[in-house]
Short mmCIF file of C-alpha atoms and ligand atoms in Angstrom, two decimals:
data_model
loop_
_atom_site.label_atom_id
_atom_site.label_comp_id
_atom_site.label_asym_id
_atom_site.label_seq_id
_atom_site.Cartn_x
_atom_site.Cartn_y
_atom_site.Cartn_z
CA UNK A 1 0.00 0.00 0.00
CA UNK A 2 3.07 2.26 0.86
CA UNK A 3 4.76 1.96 -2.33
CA UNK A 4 1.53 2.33 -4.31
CA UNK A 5 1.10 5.69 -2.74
CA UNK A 6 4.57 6.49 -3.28
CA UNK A 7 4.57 5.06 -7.03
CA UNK A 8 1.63 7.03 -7.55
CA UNK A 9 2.94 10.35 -5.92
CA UNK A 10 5.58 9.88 -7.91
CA UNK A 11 3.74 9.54 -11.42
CA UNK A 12 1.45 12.94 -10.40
CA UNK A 13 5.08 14.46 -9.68
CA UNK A 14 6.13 14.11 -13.22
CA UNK A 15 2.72 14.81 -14.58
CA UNK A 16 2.74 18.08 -13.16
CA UNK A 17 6.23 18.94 -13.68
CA UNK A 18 5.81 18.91 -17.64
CA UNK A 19 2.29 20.16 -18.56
CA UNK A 20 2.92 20.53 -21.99
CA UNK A 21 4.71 17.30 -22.86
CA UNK A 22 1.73 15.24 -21.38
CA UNK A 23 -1.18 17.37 -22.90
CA UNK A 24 -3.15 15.51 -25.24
CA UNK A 25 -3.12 16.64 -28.89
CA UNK A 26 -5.87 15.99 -30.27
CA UNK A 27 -5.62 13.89 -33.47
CA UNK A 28 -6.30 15.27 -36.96
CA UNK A 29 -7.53 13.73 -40.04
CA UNK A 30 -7.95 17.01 -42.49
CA UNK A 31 -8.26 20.54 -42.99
CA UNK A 32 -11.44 23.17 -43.43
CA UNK A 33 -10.92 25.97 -45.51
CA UNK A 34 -13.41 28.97 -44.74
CA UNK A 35 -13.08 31.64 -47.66
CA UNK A 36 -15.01 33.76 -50.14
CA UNK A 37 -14.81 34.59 -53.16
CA UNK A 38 -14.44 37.91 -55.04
CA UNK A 39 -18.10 36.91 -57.15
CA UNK A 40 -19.72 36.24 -53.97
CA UNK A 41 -18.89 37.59 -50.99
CA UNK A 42 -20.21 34.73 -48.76
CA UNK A 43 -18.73 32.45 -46.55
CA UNK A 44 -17.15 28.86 -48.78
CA UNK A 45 -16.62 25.40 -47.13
CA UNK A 46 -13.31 23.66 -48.93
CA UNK A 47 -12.79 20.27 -47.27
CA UNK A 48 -9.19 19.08 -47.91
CA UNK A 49 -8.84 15.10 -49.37
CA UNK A 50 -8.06 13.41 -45.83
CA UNK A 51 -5.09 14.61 -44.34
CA UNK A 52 -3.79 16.09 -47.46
CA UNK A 53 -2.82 20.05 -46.75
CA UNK A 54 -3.03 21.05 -50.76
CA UNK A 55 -5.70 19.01 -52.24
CA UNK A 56 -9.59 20.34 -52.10
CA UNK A 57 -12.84 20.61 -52.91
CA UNK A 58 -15.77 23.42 -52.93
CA UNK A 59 -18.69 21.55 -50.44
CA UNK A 60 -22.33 22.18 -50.61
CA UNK A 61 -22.58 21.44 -53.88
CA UNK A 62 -20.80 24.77 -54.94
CA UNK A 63 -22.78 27.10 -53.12
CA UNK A 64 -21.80 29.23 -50.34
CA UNK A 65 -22.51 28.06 -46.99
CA UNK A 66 -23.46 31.32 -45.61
CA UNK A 67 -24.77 35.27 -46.65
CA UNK A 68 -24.36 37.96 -44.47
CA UNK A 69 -27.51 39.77 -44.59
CA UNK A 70 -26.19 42.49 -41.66
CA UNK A 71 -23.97 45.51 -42.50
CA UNK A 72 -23.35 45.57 -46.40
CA UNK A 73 -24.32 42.36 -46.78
CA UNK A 74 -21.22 41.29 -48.29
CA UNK A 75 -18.14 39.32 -46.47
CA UNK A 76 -14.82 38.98 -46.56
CA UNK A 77 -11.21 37.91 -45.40
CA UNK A 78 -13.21 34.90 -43.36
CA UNK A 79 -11.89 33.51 -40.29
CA UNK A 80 -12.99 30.31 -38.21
CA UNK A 81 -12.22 30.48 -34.17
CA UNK A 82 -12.71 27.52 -31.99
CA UNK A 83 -11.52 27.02 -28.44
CA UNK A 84 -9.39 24.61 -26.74
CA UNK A 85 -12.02 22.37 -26.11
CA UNK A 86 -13.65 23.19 -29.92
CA UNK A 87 -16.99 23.17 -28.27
CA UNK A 88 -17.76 26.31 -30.01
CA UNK A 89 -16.95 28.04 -33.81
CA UNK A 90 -17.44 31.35 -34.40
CA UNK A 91 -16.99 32.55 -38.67
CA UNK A 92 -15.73 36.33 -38.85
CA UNK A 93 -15.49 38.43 -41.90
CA UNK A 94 -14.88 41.55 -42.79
CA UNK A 95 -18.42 43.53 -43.24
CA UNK A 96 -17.28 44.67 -46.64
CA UNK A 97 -18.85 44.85 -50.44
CA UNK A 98 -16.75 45.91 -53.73
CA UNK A 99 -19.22 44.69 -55.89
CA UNK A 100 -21.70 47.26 -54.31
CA UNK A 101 -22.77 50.59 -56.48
CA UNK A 102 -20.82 53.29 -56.07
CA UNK A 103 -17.83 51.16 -54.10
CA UNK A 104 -14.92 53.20 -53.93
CA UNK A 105 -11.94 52.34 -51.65
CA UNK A 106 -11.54 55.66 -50.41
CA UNK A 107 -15.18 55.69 -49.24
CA UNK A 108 -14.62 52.27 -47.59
CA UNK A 109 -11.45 52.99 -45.81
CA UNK A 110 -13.07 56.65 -44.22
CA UNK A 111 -17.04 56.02 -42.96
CA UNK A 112 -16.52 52.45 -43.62
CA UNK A 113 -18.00 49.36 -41.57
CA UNK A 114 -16.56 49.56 -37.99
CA UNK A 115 -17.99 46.27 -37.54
CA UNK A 116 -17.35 42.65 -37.87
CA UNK A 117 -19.81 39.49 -39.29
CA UNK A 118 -20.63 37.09 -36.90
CA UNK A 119 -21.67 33.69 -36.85
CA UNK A 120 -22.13 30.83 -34.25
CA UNK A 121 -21.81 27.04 -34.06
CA UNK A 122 -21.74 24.12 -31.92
CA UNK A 123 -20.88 21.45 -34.64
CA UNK A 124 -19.73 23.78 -37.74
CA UNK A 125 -22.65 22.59 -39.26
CA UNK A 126 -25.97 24.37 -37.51
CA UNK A 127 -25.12 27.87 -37.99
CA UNK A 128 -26.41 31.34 -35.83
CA UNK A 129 -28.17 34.13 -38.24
CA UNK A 130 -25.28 36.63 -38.67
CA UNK A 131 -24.67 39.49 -36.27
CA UNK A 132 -22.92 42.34 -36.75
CA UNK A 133 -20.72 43.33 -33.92
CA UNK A 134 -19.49 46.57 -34.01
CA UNK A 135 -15.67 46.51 -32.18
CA UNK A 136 -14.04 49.88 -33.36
CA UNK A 137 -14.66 53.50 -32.09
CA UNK A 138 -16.14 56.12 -34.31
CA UNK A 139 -13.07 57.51 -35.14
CA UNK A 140 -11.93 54.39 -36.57
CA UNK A 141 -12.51 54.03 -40.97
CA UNK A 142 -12.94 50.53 -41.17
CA UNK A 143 -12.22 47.22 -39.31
CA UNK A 144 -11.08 44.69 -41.63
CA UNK A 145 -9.56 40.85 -41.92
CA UNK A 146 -10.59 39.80 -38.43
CA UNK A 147 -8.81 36.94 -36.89
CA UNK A 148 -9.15 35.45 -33.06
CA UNK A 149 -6.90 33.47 -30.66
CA UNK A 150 -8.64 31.50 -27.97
CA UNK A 151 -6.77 31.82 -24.77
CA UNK A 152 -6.56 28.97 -22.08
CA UNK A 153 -5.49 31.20 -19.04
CA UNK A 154 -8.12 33.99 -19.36
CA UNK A 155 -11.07 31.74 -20.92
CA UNK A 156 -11.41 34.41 -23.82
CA UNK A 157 -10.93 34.91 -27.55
CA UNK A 158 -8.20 38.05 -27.91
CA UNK A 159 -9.67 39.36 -31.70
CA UNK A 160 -7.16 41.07 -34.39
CA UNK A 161 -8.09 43.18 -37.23
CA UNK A 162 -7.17 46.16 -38.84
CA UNK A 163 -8.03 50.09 -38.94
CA UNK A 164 -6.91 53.54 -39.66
CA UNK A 165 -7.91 56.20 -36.99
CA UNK A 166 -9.28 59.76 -37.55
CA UNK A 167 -8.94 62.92 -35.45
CA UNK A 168 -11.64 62.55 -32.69
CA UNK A 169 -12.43 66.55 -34.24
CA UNK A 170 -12.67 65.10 -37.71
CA UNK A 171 -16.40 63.33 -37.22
CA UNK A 172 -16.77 63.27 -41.28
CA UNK A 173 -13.24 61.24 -41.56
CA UNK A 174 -12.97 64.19 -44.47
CA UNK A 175 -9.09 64.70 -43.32
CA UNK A 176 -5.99 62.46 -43.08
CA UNK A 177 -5.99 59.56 -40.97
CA UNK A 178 -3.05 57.41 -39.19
CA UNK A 179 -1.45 54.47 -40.73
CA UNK A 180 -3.34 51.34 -40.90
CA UNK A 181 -2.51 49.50 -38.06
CA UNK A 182 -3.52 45.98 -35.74
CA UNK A 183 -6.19 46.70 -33.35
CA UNK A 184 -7.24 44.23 -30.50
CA UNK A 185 -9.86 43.42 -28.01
CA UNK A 186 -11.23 40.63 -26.29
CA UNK A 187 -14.67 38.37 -25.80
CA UNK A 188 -15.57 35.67 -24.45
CA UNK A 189 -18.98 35.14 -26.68
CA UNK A 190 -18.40 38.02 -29.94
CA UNK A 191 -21.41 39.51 -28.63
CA UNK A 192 -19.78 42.05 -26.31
CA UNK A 193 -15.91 43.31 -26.80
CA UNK A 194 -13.89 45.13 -24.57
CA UNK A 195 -12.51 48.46 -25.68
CA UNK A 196 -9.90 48.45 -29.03
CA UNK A 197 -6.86 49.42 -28.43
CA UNK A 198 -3.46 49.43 -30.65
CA UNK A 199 -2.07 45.76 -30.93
CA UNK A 200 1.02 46.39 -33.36
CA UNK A 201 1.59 49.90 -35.45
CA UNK A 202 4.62 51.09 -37.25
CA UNK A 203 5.63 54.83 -37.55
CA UNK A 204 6.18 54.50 -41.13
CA UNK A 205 4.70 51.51 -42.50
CA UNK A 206 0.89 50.96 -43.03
CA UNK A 207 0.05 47.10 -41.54
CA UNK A 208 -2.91 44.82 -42.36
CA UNK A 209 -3.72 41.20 -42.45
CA UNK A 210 -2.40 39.96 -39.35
CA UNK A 211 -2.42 36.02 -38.97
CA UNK A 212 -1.19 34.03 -35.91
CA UNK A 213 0.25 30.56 -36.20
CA UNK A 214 0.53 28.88 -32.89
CA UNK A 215 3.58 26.75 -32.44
CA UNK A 216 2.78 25.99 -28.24
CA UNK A 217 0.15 26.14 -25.59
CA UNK A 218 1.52 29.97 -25.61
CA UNK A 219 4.07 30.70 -28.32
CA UNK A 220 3.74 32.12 -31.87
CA UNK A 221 4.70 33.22 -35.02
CA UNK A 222 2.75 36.08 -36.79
CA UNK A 223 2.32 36.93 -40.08
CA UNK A 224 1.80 40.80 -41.18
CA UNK A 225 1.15 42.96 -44.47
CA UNK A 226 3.80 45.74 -45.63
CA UNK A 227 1.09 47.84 -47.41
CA UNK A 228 4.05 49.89 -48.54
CA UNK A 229 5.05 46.86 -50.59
CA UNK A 230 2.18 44.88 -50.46
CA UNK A 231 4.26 41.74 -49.13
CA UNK A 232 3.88 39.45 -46.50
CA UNK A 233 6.61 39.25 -43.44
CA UNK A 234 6.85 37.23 -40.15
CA UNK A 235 7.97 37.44 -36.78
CA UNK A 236 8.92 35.01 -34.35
CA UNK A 237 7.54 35.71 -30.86
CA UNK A 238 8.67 34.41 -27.42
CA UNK A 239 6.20 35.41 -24.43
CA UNK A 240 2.99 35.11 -25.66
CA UNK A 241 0.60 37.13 -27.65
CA UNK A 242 2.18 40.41 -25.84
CA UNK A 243 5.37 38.94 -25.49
CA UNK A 244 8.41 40.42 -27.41
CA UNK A 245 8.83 39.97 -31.64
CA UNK A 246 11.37 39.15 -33.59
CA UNK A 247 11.70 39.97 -37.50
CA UNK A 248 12.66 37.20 -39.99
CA UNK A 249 14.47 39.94 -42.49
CA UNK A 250 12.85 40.25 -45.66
CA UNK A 251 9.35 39.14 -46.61
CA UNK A 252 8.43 35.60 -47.36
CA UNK A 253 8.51 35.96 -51.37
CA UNK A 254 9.92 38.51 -53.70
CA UNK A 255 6.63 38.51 -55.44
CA UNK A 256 4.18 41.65 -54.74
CA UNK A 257 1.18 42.17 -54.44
CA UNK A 258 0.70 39.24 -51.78
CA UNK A 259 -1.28 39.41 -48.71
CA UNK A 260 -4.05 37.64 -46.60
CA UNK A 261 -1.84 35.03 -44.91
CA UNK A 262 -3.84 32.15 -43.83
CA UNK A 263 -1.19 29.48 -41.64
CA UNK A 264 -1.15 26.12 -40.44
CA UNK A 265 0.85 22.98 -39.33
CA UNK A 266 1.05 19.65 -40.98
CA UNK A 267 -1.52 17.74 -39.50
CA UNK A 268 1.17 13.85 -40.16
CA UNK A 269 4.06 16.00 -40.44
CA UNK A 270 5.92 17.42 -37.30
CA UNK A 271 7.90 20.88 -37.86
CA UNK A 272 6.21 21.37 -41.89
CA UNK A 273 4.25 24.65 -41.96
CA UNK A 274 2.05 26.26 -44.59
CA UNK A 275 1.51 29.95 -45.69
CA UNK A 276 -1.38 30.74 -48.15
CA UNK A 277 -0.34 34.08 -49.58
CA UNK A 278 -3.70 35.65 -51.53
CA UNK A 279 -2.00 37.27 -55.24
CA UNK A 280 -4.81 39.75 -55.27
CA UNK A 281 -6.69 37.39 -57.69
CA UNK A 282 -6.25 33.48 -55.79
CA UNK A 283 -4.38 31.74 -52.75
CA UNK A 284 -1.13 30.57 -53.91
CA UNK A 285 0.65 28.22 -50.97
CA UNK A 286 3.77 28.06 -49.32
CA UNK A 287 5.76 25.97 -47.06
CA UNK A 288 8.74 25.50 -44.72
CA UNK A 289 10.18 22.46 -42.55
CA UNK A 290 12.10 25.19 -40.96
CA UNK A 291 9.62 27.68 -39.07
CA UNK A 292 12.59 29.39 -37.46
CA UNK A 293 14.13 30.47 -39.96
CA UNK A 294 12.19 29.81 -42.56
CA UNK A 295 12.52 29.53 -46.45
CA UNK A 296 9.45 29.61 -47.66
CA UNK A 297 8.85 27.49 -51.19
CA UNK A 298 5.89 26.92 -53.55
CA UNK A 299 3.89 23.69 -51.83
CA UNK A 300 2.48 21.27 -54.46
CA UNK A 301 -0.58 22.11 -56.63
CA UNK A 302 -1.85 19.06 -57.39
CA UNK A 303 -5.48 19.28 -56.12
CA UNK A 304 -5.28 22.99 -54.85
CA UNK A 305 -8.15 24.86 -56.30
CA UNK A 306 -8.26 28.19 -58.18
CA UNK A 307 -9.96 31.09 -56.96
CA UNK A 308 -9.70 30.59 -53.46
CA UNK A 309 -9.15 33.96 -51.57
CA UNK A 310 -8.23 35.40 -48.07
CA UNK A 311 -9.50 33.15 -45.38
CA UNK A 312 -8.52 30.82 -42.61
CA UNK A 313 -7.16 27.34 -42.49
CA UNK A 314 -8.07 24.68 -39.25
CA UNK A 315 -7.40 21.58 -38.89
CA UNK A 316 -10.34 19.29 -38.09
CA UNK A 317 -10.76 16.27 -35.55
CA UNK A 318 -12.80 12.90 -37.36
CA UNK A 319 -16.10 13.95 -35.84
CA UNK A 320 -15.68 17.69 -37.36
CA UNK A 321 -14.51 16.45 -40.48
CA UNK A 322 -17.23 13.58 -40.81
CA UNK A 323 -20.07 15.94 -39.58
CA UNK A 324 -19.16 18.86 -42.63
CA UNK A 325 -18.60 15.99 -45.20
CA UNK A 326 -22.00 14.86 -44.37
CA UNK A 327 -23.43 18.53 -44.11
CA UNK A 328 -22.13 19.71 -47.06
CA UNK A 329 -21.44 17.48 -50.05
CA UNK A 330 -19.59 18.40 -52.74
C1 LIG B 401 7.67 48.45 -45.56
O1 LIG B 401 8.23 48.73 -46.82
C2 LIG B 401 8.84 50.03 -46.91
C3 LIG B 401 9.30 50.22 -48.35
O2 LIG B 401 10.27 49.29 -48.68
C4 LIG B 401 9.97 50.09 -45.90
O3 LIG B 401 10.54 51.40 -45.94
C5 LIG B 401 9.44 49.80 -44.51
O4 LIG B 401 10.53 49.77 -43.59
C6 LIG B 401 8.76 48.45 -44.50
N1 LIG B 401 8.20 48.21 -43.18
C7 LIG B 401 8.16 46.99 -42.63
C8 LIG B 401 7.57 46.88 -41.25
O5 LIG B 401 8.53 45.99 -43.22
C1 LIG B 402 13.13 33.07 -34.67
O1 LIG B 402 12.99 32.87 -33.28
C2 LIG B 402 13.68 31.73 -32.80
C3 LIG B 402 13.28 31.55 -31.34
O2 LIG B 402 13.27 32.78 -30.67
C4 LIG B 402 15.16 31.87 -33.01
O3 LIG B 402 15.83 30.71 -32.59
C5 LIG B 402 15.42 32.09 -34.51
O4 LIG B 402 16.79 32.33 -34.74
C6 LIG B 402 14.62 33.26 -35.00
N1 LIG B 402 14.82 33.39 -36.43
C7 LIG B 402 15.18 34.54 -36.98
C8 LIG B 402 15.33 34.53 -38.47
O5 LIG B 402 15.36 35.56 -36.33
C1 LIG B 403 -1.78 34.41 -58.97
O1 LIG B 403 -1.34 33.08 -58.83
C2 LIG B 403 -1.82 32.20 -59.83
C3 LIG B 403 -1.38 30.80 -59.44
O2 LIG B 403 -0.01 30.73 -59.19
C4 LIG B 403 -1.27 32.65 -61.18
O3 LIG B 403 -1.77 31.81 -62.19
C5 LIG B 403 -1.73 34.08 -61.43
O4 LIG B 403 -1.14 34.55 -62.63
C6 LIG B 403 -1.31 34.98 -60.29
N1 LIG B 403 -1.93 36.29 -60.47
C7 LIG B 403 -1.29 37.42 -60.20
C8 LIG B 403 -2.07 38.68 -60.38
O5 LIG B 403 -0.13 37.43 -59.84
#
């Protein structure tokens, strides 16, 4: 009885001495892919062959799976959040419409939406009607590409996206406003937001498109936008979300324009990483077996399908992936 108490004291010791190592991962068979597309600015299911990470194809029988019918009524730049326990999905996009008479960017960038899309789930496949959440102040032009982190320690979602701020004595947003920047705030249901506040801004460089790739329980890489050169660059960060950053020089490609990162991790293969860099017209994809310091190189095509635009990548357990193949058939 003695030594069972001591054997066992002795297992909880080690248990509790390396959290991380004895965490559970949770196995993955496949990859969702929630995008738009430039034609119709409403949310698309891709569902990736098995545990393939660049071969796809359209679900629900080519149709959108969504419509926003809150804000413009178009949507963009989507983005899927789940928590740890992936007991609940929330789809963000960007309340925006070019297709819309009279767009102009200028327009959209000054008294544009300051809110974001939302929809709810408890299985990805019965969907909330859309909300539309308004997260930036009214000095803000826009609020656009939204993405979310779930975070363990403070049982919330911290949400990204990106604005440009006007005077608070310039209520027309007729004069010249700051440099786009990353704004912040955080949720715990995207119904109510606590105040935004600057995230990451650069004297001399507008920023957009900011995508986190998590590479522990608390570390990450980012991705961010150079609007100066429309190109994509990443930093390695140690600390946390609010921890310090660290440049990889250069951007990822020499090509321009690129943007809308969307990031993930080889479901079979440990240390391979993907970067889906949006040319202004499709996703093309990138990858690296060195995240560190990273080279990234065109992935495969075979299977990857055209047209697919900003969005987010997430890899799926076998009841996620069998419940959306079932949902939404191709
Ligand atoms: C963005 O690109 C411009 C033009 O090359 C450069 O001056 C600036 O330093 C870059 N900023 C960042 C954060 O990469
Ligand atoms: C990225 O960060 C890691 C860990 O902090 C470091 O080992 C690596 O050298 C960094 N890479 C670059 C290119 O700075
Ligand atoms: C975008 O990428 C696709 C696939 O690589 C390519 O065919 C197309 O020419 C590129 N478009 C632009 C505008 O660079």
């Amino acid at each position: 009885m003695r030594s069972l108490t001591l054997i066992i004291t002795a297992l909880l010791g080690v248990v509790s001495a390396n959290p991380i190592e004895t965490r559970q991962e949770p196995s993955y068979v496949g990859y969702l892919v929630s995008t738009f597309s430039d034609a119709l600015p409403q949310v698309h299911f891709y569902l990736s062959n098995g545990n393939s990470a660049t071969s796809f194809s359209l679900r629900n029988k080519g149709k959108p799976i969504l419509a926003s019918t809150v804000g413009t009524k178009g949507v963009r730049d989507i983005f899927l959040a789940t928590n740890t326990a992936r007991s609940e999905y929330y789809l963000l996009g960007t309340d925006l419409d070019i297709n819309a008479f009279g767009f102009s960017w200028d327009i959209a960038t000054r008294r544009g939406s300051r809110g974001i899309v939302v929809w709810k789930s408890t299985d990805l496949v019965q969907w909330s009607s859309p909300s539309l959440r308004i997260i930036e102040e009214d000095t803000a032009g826009m609020a656009w590409a939204p993405s979310a982190v779930w975070d363990d320690a403070t049982s919330q979602y911290y949400v990204f996206w990106s604005s440009r701020l006007y005077s608070s004595s310039d209520a027309g947003h007729t004069g010249t406003a700051s440099l786009d920047r990353i704004r912040y705030a955080t949720t715990r249901d995207f119904a109510t937001f606590s105040a935004p506040q600057d995230y990451a801004a650069e004297p001399d460089t507008p920023l957009i498109d900011q995508e986190f790739l998590r590479t522990g329980a608390d570390s990450f890489t980012r991705f961010l936008k150079n609007e100066t050169v429309n190109q994509v660059y990443q930093e390695n960060g140690t600390g946390g979300l609010f921890g310090s950053w660290t440049r990889v020089p250069g951007y990822l490609r020499p090509e321009s324009p690129l943007e809308g990162p969307a990031a993930f991790a080889d479901n079979t293969t440990p240390g391979r990483y993907y970067v889906w860099l949006d040319n202004y017209t499709q996703y093309v994809p990138f990858e690296t077996s060195d995240l560190q310091n990273p080279s990234w190189s065109a992935a495969g095509t075979s299977g990857f399908p055209t047209g697919l635009k900003h969005g987010s990548v997430t890899p799926l357990t076998q009841k996620e992936y069998d419940a959306i193949a079932a949902a939404y058939p191709v």
